[in-house]
Tab-separated table of C-alpha atoms in Angstrom:
chain	number	residue	atom	x	y	z
B	17	MET	CA	95.562	59.169	55.496
B	18	HIS	CA	98.913	57.845	56.866
B	19	SER	CA	100.546	54.197	56.406
B	20	LEU	CA	103.257	52.873	58.376
B	21	ASN	CA	106.440	51.889	57.093
B	22	PRO	CA	108.269	49.906	59.703
B	23	ASN	CA	111.507	49.373	57.308
B	24	LYS	CA	112.461	53.120	57.408
B	25	TRP	CA	111.468	53.684	60.672
B	26	ILE	CA	115.117	54.013	61.770
B	27	ASP	CA	116.442	55.858	59.067
B	28	ASN	CA	113.540	58.554	59.545
B	29	TYR	CA	112.617	58.696	63.286
B	30	ALA	CA	116.080	56.998	65.197
B	31	ASP	CA	117.988	60.321	65.878
B	32	TYR	CA	114.855	62.027	65.970
B	33	LEU	CA	112.831	59.797	68.901
B	34	TYR	CA	116.934	59.822	70.762
B	35	ASN	CA	116.897	63.546	71.155
B	36	TYR	CA	113.237	63.539	72.470
B	37	ALA	CA	114.474	60.854	74.575
B	38	LYS	CA	118.055	62.239	75.760
B	39	THR	CA	115.739	65.482	76.463
B	40	ARG	CA	113.685	63.592	78.903
B	41	VAL	CA	116.124	61.033	80.692
B	42	SER	CA	119.522	61.970	80.420
B	43	GLU	CA	121.251	58.838	80.337
B	44	LYS	CA	122.467	58.135	76.905
B	45	GLU	CA	122.299	54.182	76.648
B	46	VAL	CA	118.404	54.423	78.550
B	47	ALA	CA	117.408	56.897	75.784
B	48	GLU	CA	118.763	54.729	72.997
B	49	ASP	CA	116.687	51.016	74.831
B	50	LEU	CA	113.389	53.163	75.321
B	51	VAL	CA	113.283	54.133	71.946
B	52	GLN	CA	114.431	50.418	70.894
B	53	GLU	CA	111.240	49.631	72.815
B	54	THR	CA	108.735	51.736	71.661
B	55	PHE	CA	109.905	50.364	67.628
B	56	LEU	CA	109.685	47.052	68.541
B	57	SER	CA	106.152	48.322	70.732
B	58	ALA	CA	105.122	50.401	67.778
B	59	TYR	CA	105.303	46.784	65.424
B	60	LYS	CA	103.389	44.899	67.466
B	61	ALA	CA	100.708	47.289	67.635
B	62	ARG	CA	100.967	48.443	64.025
B	63	GLU	CA	96.985	46.926	63.461
B	64	ASN	CA	95.967	50.348	66.156
B	65	TYR	CA	97.429	52.482	64.081
B	66	GLN	CA	94.464	54.103	62.557
B	67	GLY	CA	96.203	56.590	60.085
B	68	ARG	CA	94.632	59.622	61.217
B	69	ALA	CA	97.810	60.625	62.899
B	70	THR	CA	101.522	61.131	60.567
B	71	GLU	CA	103.927	58.151	61.930
B	72	LYS	CA	106.207	60.648	63.427
B	73	THR	CA	102.979	61.373	65.327
B	74	TRP	CA	102.087	57.737	66.614
B	75	LEU	CA	105.788	57.048	67.581
B	76	ILE	CA	106.080	60.096	69.834
B	77	SER	CA	103.122	59.214	71.799
B	78	ILE	CA	104.388	56.032	72.536
B	79	LEU	CA	107.958	56.936	73.641
B	80	LYS	CA	105.885	59.250	75.498
B	81	ASN	CA	104.614	56.135	77.490
B	82	LYS	CA	108.039	54.948	77.764
B	83	VAL	CA	108.962	57.582	79.436
B	84	ILE	CA	106.794	57.453	82.203
B	85	ASP	CA	106.810	53.879	82.109
B	86	HIS	CA	110.675	54.723	82.749
B	87	TYR	CA	110.440	57.329	85.176
B	88	ARG	CA	107.713	55.188	87.357
B	89	LYS	CA	109.679	52.115	87.164
B	90	THR	CA	112.930	54.114	88.643
B	91	LEU	CA	111.259	55.392	91.146
B	92	VAL	CA	109.772	52.479	92.740
B	93	LYS	CA	112.668	49.896	92.186
B	94	ASP	CA	114.935	52.670	94.320
B	95	PRO	CA	114.375	54.737	97.333
B	96	GLU	CA	117.159	57.052	96.724
B	97	ILE	CA	116.150	58.142	93.072
B	98	SER	CA	112.854	58.500	94.479
B	99	GLY	CA	113.818	61.710	96.843
B	100	ARG	CA	113.579	59.135	100.251
B	101	LYS	CA	117.123	59.716	101.210
B	102	GLU	CA	117.481	63.192	99.969
B	103	THR	CA	119.451	65.528	102.122
B	104	PRO	CA	117.509	68.896	100.459
B	105	ILE	CA	118.503	72.094	100.810
B	106	SER	CA	116.545	73.808	103.570
B	107	PHE	CA	115.430	76.654	101.138
B	108	PHE	CA	113.404	78.579	104.250
B	109	SER	CA	113.562	78.569	108.638
B	110	GLN	CA	111.690	76.808	110.711
B	111	ASP	CA	108.508	79.617	111.070
B	112	GLY	CA	108.174	80.105	106.782
B	113	ALA	CA	110.962	82.409	106.063
B	114	TRP	CA	113.342	82.951	103.833
B	115	ASP	CA	117.181	81.032	104.943
B	116	LEU	CA	119.633	83.962	104.654
B	117	ASP	CA	122.197	82.034	102.790
B	118	HIS	CA	119.210	81.158	99.937
B	119	VAL	CA	117.506	84.229	99.649
B	120	GLY	CA	119.558	84.646	96.172
B	121	THR	CA	120.903	87.827	94.485
B	122	ASP	CA	119.304	89.735	91.546
B	123	TRP	CA	119.302	88.240	88.477
B	124	ARG	CA	120.874	90.857	85.428
B	125	ILE	CA	118.049	88.993	83.353
B	126	ASP	CA	118.311	92.311	81.076
B	127	ALA	CA	121.703	90.809	80.246
B	128	SER	CA	119.745	89.076	77.190
B	129	SER	CA	122.491	88.646	74.508
B	130	GLN	CA	124.659	86.980	77.148
B	131	LEU	CA	121.293	84.572	78.464
B	132	GLU	CA	121.539	83.563	74.334
B	133	SER	CA	124.308	82.467	74.648
B	134	VAL	CA	125.242	78.377	74.608
B	135	GLU	CA	127.123	77.956	77.652
B	136	PHE	CA	124.605	79.740	79.690
B	137	LYS	CA	121.556	77.046	77.917
B	138	GLU	CA	124.262	74.430	79.231
B	139	ILE	CA	124.156	75.706	82.386
B	140	PHE	CA	120.455	75.748	82.080
B	141	LYS	CA	120.122	72.158	81.472
B	142	LYS	CA	122.788	71.104	83.314
B	143	CYS	CA	120.389	73.083	86.356
B	144	VAL	CA	117.585	71.157	85.380
B	145	SER	CA	119.526	67.461	84.589
B	146	ASN	CA	121.006	68.048	88.122
B	147	LEU	CA	116.783	67.155	89.824
B	148	LYS	CA	116.319	63.637	90.837
B	149	GLY	CA	113.573	61.418	91.091
B	150	LYS	CA	110.407	62.899	91.089
B	151	SER	CA	111.658	65.859	90.961
B	152	LEU	CA	113.384	65.541	87.613
B	153	ALA	CA	110.101	63.528	86.787
B	154	ALA	CA	107.601	66.564	87.906
B	155	PHE	CA	109.880	68.980	86.388
B	156	GLN	CA	109.550	67.585	82.558
B	157	LEU	CA	106.552	66.183	82.349
B	158	LYS	CA	105.079	69.694	83.161
B	159	TYR	CA	107.780	71.749	81.861
B	160	ILE	CA	108.927	69.580	78.993
B	161	ASP	CA	106.150	67.497	77.697
B	162	PHE	CA	103.303	70.662	78.981
B	163	GLU	CA	101.425	67.813	80.775
B	164	GLU	CA	98.241	68.311	83.214
B	165	SER	CA	98.694	68.236	86.866
B	166	GLU	CA	96.331	65.737	87.137
B	167	ALA	CA	98.352	63.279	84.771
B	168	ILE	CA	101.456	63.711	86.356
B	169	CYS	CA	99.679	63.422	89.759
B	170	LYS	CA	98.521	60.081	88.355
B	171	ALA	CA	101.607	58.865	86.350
B	172	LEU	CA	103.724	59.367	89.482
B	173	ASN	CA	101.329	57.850	92.035
B	174	ILE	CA	101.479	61.135	94.501
B	175	SER	CA	98.765	63.906	95.618
B	176	PRO	CA	97.927	67.258	93.647
B	177	SER	CA	99.291	68.495	97.133
B	178	ASN	CA	103.057	66.548	97.105
B	179	PHE	CA	103.302	67.666	93.311
B	180	TRP	CA	102.910	71.379	93.921
B	181	VAL	CA	105.864	70.936	97.233
B	182	ILE	CA	108.105	68.300	94.655
B	183	ILE	CA	107.772	71.694	91.978
B	184	HIS	CA	107.792	74.157	93.899
B	185	ARG	CA	110.883	72.630	95.227
B	186	ALA	CA	112.087	71.680	91.974
B	187	LYS	CA	112.156	74.992	91.086
B	188	LEU	CA	113.754	76.913	94.803
B	189	ASN	CA	116.859	73.677	93.498
B	190	LEU	CA	116.507	75.254	89.938
B	191	ARG	CA	117.272	78.966	90.689
B	192	ASN	CA	119.779	78.034	93.552
B	193	CYS	CA	121.867	76.013	90.583
B	194	LEU	CA	121.005	79.037	88.426
B	195	ASN	CA	122.633	81.203	91.383
B	196	LYS	CA	125.691	79.721	91.886
B	197	ASN	CA	127.258	79.007	88.227
B	198	TRP	CA	125.511	81.366	86.733
B	199	PHE	CA	124.554	84.485	87.969
B	200	ASP	CA	126.909	84.667	91.145
B	201	GLN	CA	129.688	84.551	88.749
B	202	ILE	CA	128.916	87.393	85.979
R	30	MET	CA	103.046	80.234	113.969
R	31	ASN	CA	104.069	83.856	114.522
R	32	MET	CA	101.440	86.360	114.656
R	33	ILE	CA	101.938	87.610	111.284
R	34	HIS	CA	101.669	84.544	109.641
R	35	LYS	CA	98.171	84.290	110.113
R	36	ILE	CA	97.690	87.823	108.186
R	37	ILE	CA	99.951	87.293	105.319
R	38	TYR	CA	101.472	84.075	104.322
R	39	PRO	CA	105.290	82.969	105.195
R	40	CYS	CA	107.228	83.129	102.278
R	41	GLU	CA	107.800	79.814	102.236
R	42	LYS	CA	103.711	79.018	101.400
R	43	ALA	CA	104.154	82.505	99.346
R	44	THR	CA	106.175	81.475	97.158
R	45	ARG	CA	104.538	77.602	96.521
R	46	HIS	CA	101.368	79.735	96.037
R	47	LEU	CA	103.755	82.169	93.389
R	48	ILE	CA	104.216	78.327	91.729
R	49	GLU	CA	100.905	77.352	92.183
R	50	SER	CA	99.512	80.153	90.678
R	51	ASP	CA	99.982	79.293	87.221
R	52	ASP	CA	97.802	76.160	87.192
R	53	VAL	CA	95.815	76.135	90.271
R	54	LYS	CA	92.482	79.124	90.249
R	55	LEU	CA	93.414	80.806	93.419
R	56	THR	CA	91.059	82.306	96.017
R	57	SER	CA	90.212	85.917	96.515
R	58	LEU	CA	91.985	86.114	100.070
R	59	GLN	CA	94.368	83.695	98.643
R	60	LYS	CA	95.597	85.890	95.590
R	61	LEU	CA	95.381	89.705	99.056
R	62	ARG	CA	97.384	87.519	100.902
R	63	ILE	CA	100.152	87.018	98.153
R	64	ARG	CA	99.879	89.894	97.326
R	65	ILE	CA	100.111	91.999	101.041
R	66	HIS	CA	103.368	89.619	101.497
R	67	LEU	CA	105.393	91.278	98.152
R	68	ILE	CA	104.550	94.627	98.835
R	69	ILE	CA	106.305	93.838	101.944
R	70	CYS	CA	109.209	91.778	100.941
R	71	LYS	CA	111.894	91.648	98.592
R	72	ASN	CA	112.853	88.783	98.295
R	73	CYS	CA	109.610	86.784	97.366
R	74	THR	CA	109.614	89.875	94.755
R	75	ARG	CA	112.735	88.722	93.496
R	76	PHE	CA	111.726	84.896	93.813
R	77	ASN	CA	108.475	85.606	91.881
R	78	ILE	CA	110.109	87.793	88.500
R	79	GLN	CA	113.061	84.230	88.557
R	80	ASN	CA	109.951	82.424	89.056
R	81	LYS	CA	109.068	83.333	85.805
R	82	TRP	CA	112.006	84.639	83.622
R	83	MET	CA	112.745	81.275	84.277
R	84	ASP	CA	109.473	79.558	83.288
R	85	LYS	CA	110.240	81.559	80.253
R	86	GLN	CA	113.526	80.456	79.405
R	87	ILE	CA	112.763	76.466	79.851
R	88	LYS	CA	109.826	77.123	77.295
R	89	LYS	CA	112.077	78.375	74.941
R	90	LEU	CA	113.989	75.644	75.659
R	91	SER	CA	112.071	72.955	75.438
R	92	PHE	CA	110.998	74.162	71.898
R	93	GLU	CA	115.065	74.246	71.112
R	94	SER	CA	115.893	70.795	69.876
R	95	SER	CA	119.071	69.540	69.376
R	96	ASN	CA	120.627	67.788	66.617
R	97	GLU	CA	122.827	64.610	68.637
R	98	LYS	CA	122.237	61.739	66.697
R	99	MET	CA	122.545	58.392	67.501
R	100	GLU	CA	125.493	56.288	67.448
R	101	ASP	CA	125.537	54.356	64.167
R	102	CYS	CA	126.451	51.151	65.954
R	103	CYS	CA	122.827	51.342	67.874
R	104	LYS	CA	121.149	51.691	65.243
R	105	GLU	CA	122.372	49.024	63.640
R	106	ARG	CA	121.376	47.097	66.641
R	107	ILE	CA	117.383	48.373	66.950
R	108	ALA	CA	117.703	47.679	63.549
R	109	ASN	CA	118.284	44.019	63.913
R	110	ALA	CA	115.951	44.089	66.797
R	111	LEU	CA	113.564	45.182	64.320
R	112	LYS	CA	114.442	42.872	61.389
R	113	LYS	CA	114.288	40.105	64.087
R	114	GLU	CA	110.123	41.182	65.405
R	115	ILE	CA	109.294	42.136	61.681
R	116	ASN	CA	110.274	38.565	60.316
R	117	SER	CA	109.449	36.291	63.447
């Protein structure tokens, strides 16, 4: 059985939790606040800790819920962030065929050495963080946290079909961003 | 809707189903319609390859931890807040 040692939390887990939060919310200040809230909530809920999971796992599960709450609050508070005021790129024409500007080009994805480069990884991460509002939230939860679609729909209060529309758009935007910033440049 | 789209999916729908198919069990008819679409549509075939490749990259990146450290002043602020909570 594991035990809690709140006096050591900052030294042992602050950087780890900060990295976890920063990957998901992008903004430094928000990530810091989420870590602080996590420690405070964990301390208040210490009676509920049963010692089955390690301290680290327990703290991460609290932070994970904080991140989801953050997504939810941001989406409700700001209609612009929720995606309603976005002017989306038209990837398809009205009859559902590809828009000629967005059919894309073949990627040289066999050139693995370049794709392993720090520069490419930075561009990839930037393209992910360019996603906005629900797209970013749904994408992060599905592909970074490996959450079940059903749980994501519940957390973000969206229907399953809306979820797939959002993920579809997110993937198209990500591909478009990679095309523009990497594959069209090499 | 074009006549042709009654038989095969338009690209928008085909690409959406390609993404969904990782998680959602498609019917045999849906699978067949996608297969036919991919035979005749090189743009969606390209998208399919690139989408699968993006999935692999995302998975790789999600397991790569960054080594960013929280600033000391922030750690101090959080430590003080926690100490206050512990002593209250």
